[in-house]
Amino acid sequence: MPFIKDWLPESCCLIALGCAIGGFIRFVAGNESAQAVRFLEFDSKVFFFFLLPPIILEAAYDLNDKAFVNNLGTIILYAVVGTVLNIFIIGGGLILCGWLGFFGTFGIHALDTLIFASLIAAVDPVAVLAIFKEVG
């Protein structure tokens, strides 16, 4: 269905497909035979050593080198400045919410809000690669 990719990113379709297949396997196997579907599970070592390298290699292979190098300064500027700005906007907003009492009696230290903001401010590499592919 090629019309779906016009309004829904490919990564969302793949996540939905994986959930549907996993749900179907779990439904067919049932709860009593959980050991039968044990082979479908994998740990972080399998992901980092076997699944992630081909993904990164494919993304690097399809990347337009000339456009990337020509725009490297802008890319780094947006990545660094945008991420730092995002951290302080989110962290500052959380600090302000704490001062205004939106968290009730739960006290949050300012450093904790900035650490949390740095965790959620990271750029999604899948989205960046999708934009690079779309641009050419």
Coordinates of C-alpha atoms in Angstrom, one line a residue:
M1 CA 0.0 0.0 0.0
P2 CA 2.2 2.8 -1.2
F3 CA -0.3 5.6 -0.3
I4 CA 0.3 4.9 3.5
K5 CA 3.9 6.1 3.3
D6 CA 2.7 9.6 2.2
W7 CA 1.2 10.3 5.6
L8 CA 2.8 7.7 8.0
P9 CA 6.6 7.3 8.4
E10 CA 8.1 3.9 7.5
S11 CA 9.4 3.4 11.0
C12 CA 5.8 3.7 12.4
C13 CA 4.6 1.1 9.9
L14 CA 7.4 -1.3 10.8
I15 CA 6.7 -0.9 14.5
A16 CA 3.0 -1.6 14.0
L17 CA 3.8 -4.6 11.8
G18 CA 6.2 -6.0 14.5
C19 CA 3.6 -5.5 17.2
A20 CA 0.9 -7.2 15.0
I21 CA 3.2 -10.2 14.2
G22 CA 4.3 -10.5 17.9
G23 CA 0.7 -10.3 19.1
F24 CA -0.3 -13.0 16.5
I25 CA 2.5 -15.3 17.6
R26 CA 1.6 -14.8 21.3
F27 CA -2.1 -15.4 20.5
V28 CA -1.4 -18.6 18.6
A29 CA 1.2 -19.9 21.1
G30 CA -0.9 -19.1 24.2
N31 CA 0.3 -18.5 27.7
E32 CA 0.9 -22.2 28.5
S33 CA 3.6 -22.5 25.8
A34 CA 5.7 -19.4 26.6
Q35 CA 8.8 -21.5 26.2
A36 CA 7.9 -22.2 22.6
V37 CA 8.2 -18.5 21.7
R38 CA 11.4 -18.0 23.8
F39 CA 13.5 -18.2 20.6
L40 CA 11.9 -14.9 19.4
E41 CA 13.5 -12.9 22.3
F42 CA 17.0 -11.4 22.1
D43 CA 19.1 -9.3 24.4
S44 CA 21.1 -6.1 23.8
K45 CA 24.1 -8.0 22.6
V46 CA 22.2 -9.4 19.7
F47 CA 20.9 -5.9 18.8
F48 CA 24.2 -4.1 19.1
F49 CA 26.4 -6.7 17.4
F50 CA 24.1 -8.1 14.7
L51 CA 21.1 -5.8 14.0
L52 CA 22.5 -2.3 14.5
P53 CA 25.7 -2.5 12.2
P54 CA 23.8 -3.3 9.0
I55 CA 21.3 -0.5 9.7
I56 CA 24.1 2.0 10.2
L57 CA 26.0 0.7 7.2
E58 CA 22.9 1.0 4.9
A59 CA 22.3 4.5 6.1
A60 CA 25.9 5.5 5.5
Y61 CA 25.9 3.8 2.1
D62 CA 22.8 5.7 0.9
L63 CA 24.0 9.0 2.3
N64 CA 24.8 11.7 -0.3
D65 CA 28.4 12.4 0.7
K66 CA 28.8 15.8 -1.1
A67 CA 25.6 17.3 0.3
F68 CA 26.5 16.0 3.8
V69 CA 30.0 17.5 3.7
N70 CA 28.8 20.8 2.2
N71 CA 26.3 21.2 5.0
L72 CA 28.4 19.7 7.9
G73 CA 28.7 23.1 9.6
T74 CA 25.0 23.7 9.6
I75 CA 24.3 20.1 10.7
I76 CA 26.6 20.4 13.6
L77 CA 25.3 23.8 14.5
Y78 CA 21.7 22.6 14.6
A79 CA 22.7 19.4 16.4
V80 CA 24.7 21.0 19.2
V81 CA 23.0 24.4 19.6
G82 CA 19.5 22.9 19.1
T83 CA 20.1 20.1 21.6
V84 CA 21.5 22.4 24.3
L85 CA 18.7 24.9 23.7
N86 CA 16.1 22.1 23.9
I87 CA 17.7 20.8 27.2
F88 CA 17.5 24.3 28.8
I89 CA 13.9 25.0 27.5
I90 CA 12.6 21.6 28.8
G91 CA 14.6 21.8 32.0
G92 CA 13.6 25.4 32.6
G93 CA 10.0 24.6 32.0
L94 CA 10.2 21.7 34.5
I95 CA 11.9 23.9 37.1
L96 CA 9.2 26.6 36.6
C97 CA 6.4 23.9 37.0
G98 CA 8.1 22.8 40.2
W99 CA 8.2 26.4 41.6
L100 CA 4.6 26.9 40.6
G101 CA 3.6 23.8 42.5
F102 CA 2.4 21.7 39.6
F103 CA 4.2 18.7 41.1
G104 CA 2.5 19.0 44.5
T105 CA 4.6 18.2 47.4
F106 CA 7.0 16.2 45.3
G107 CA 10.2 18.3 45.2
I108 CA 12.5 18.1 42.2
H109 CA 16.0 19.5 42.3
A110 CA 17.0 21.7 39.4
L111 CA 19.9 19.4 38.4
D112 CA 17.5 16.5 38.2
T113 CA 15.3 18.3 35.8
L114 CA 18.2 19.2 33.6
I115 CA 19.4 15.6 33.6
F116 CA 15.9 14.4 32.7
A117 CA 15.7 17.1 30.0
S118 CA 19.1 15.9 28.5
L119 CA 17.7 12.4 28.3
I120 CA 14.6 13.3 26.3
A121 CA 16.2 16.1 24.2
A122 CA 18.3 13.6 22.1
V123 CA 17.6 13.7 18.4
D124 CA 15.9 10.6 16.9
P125 CA 18.5 9.2 14.4
V126 CA 15.7 7.3 12.5
A127 CA 13.9 10.5 11.9
V128 CA 17.0 12.3 10.8
L129 CA 17.9 9.5 8.3
A130 CA 14.3 9.5 7.0
I131 CA 14.7 13.3 6.3
F132 CA 18.0 12.8 4.6
K133 CA 16.5 10.1 2.4
E134 CA 13.6 12.3 1.5
V135 CA 15.8 15.3 0.7
G136 CA 18.0 13.2 -1.5

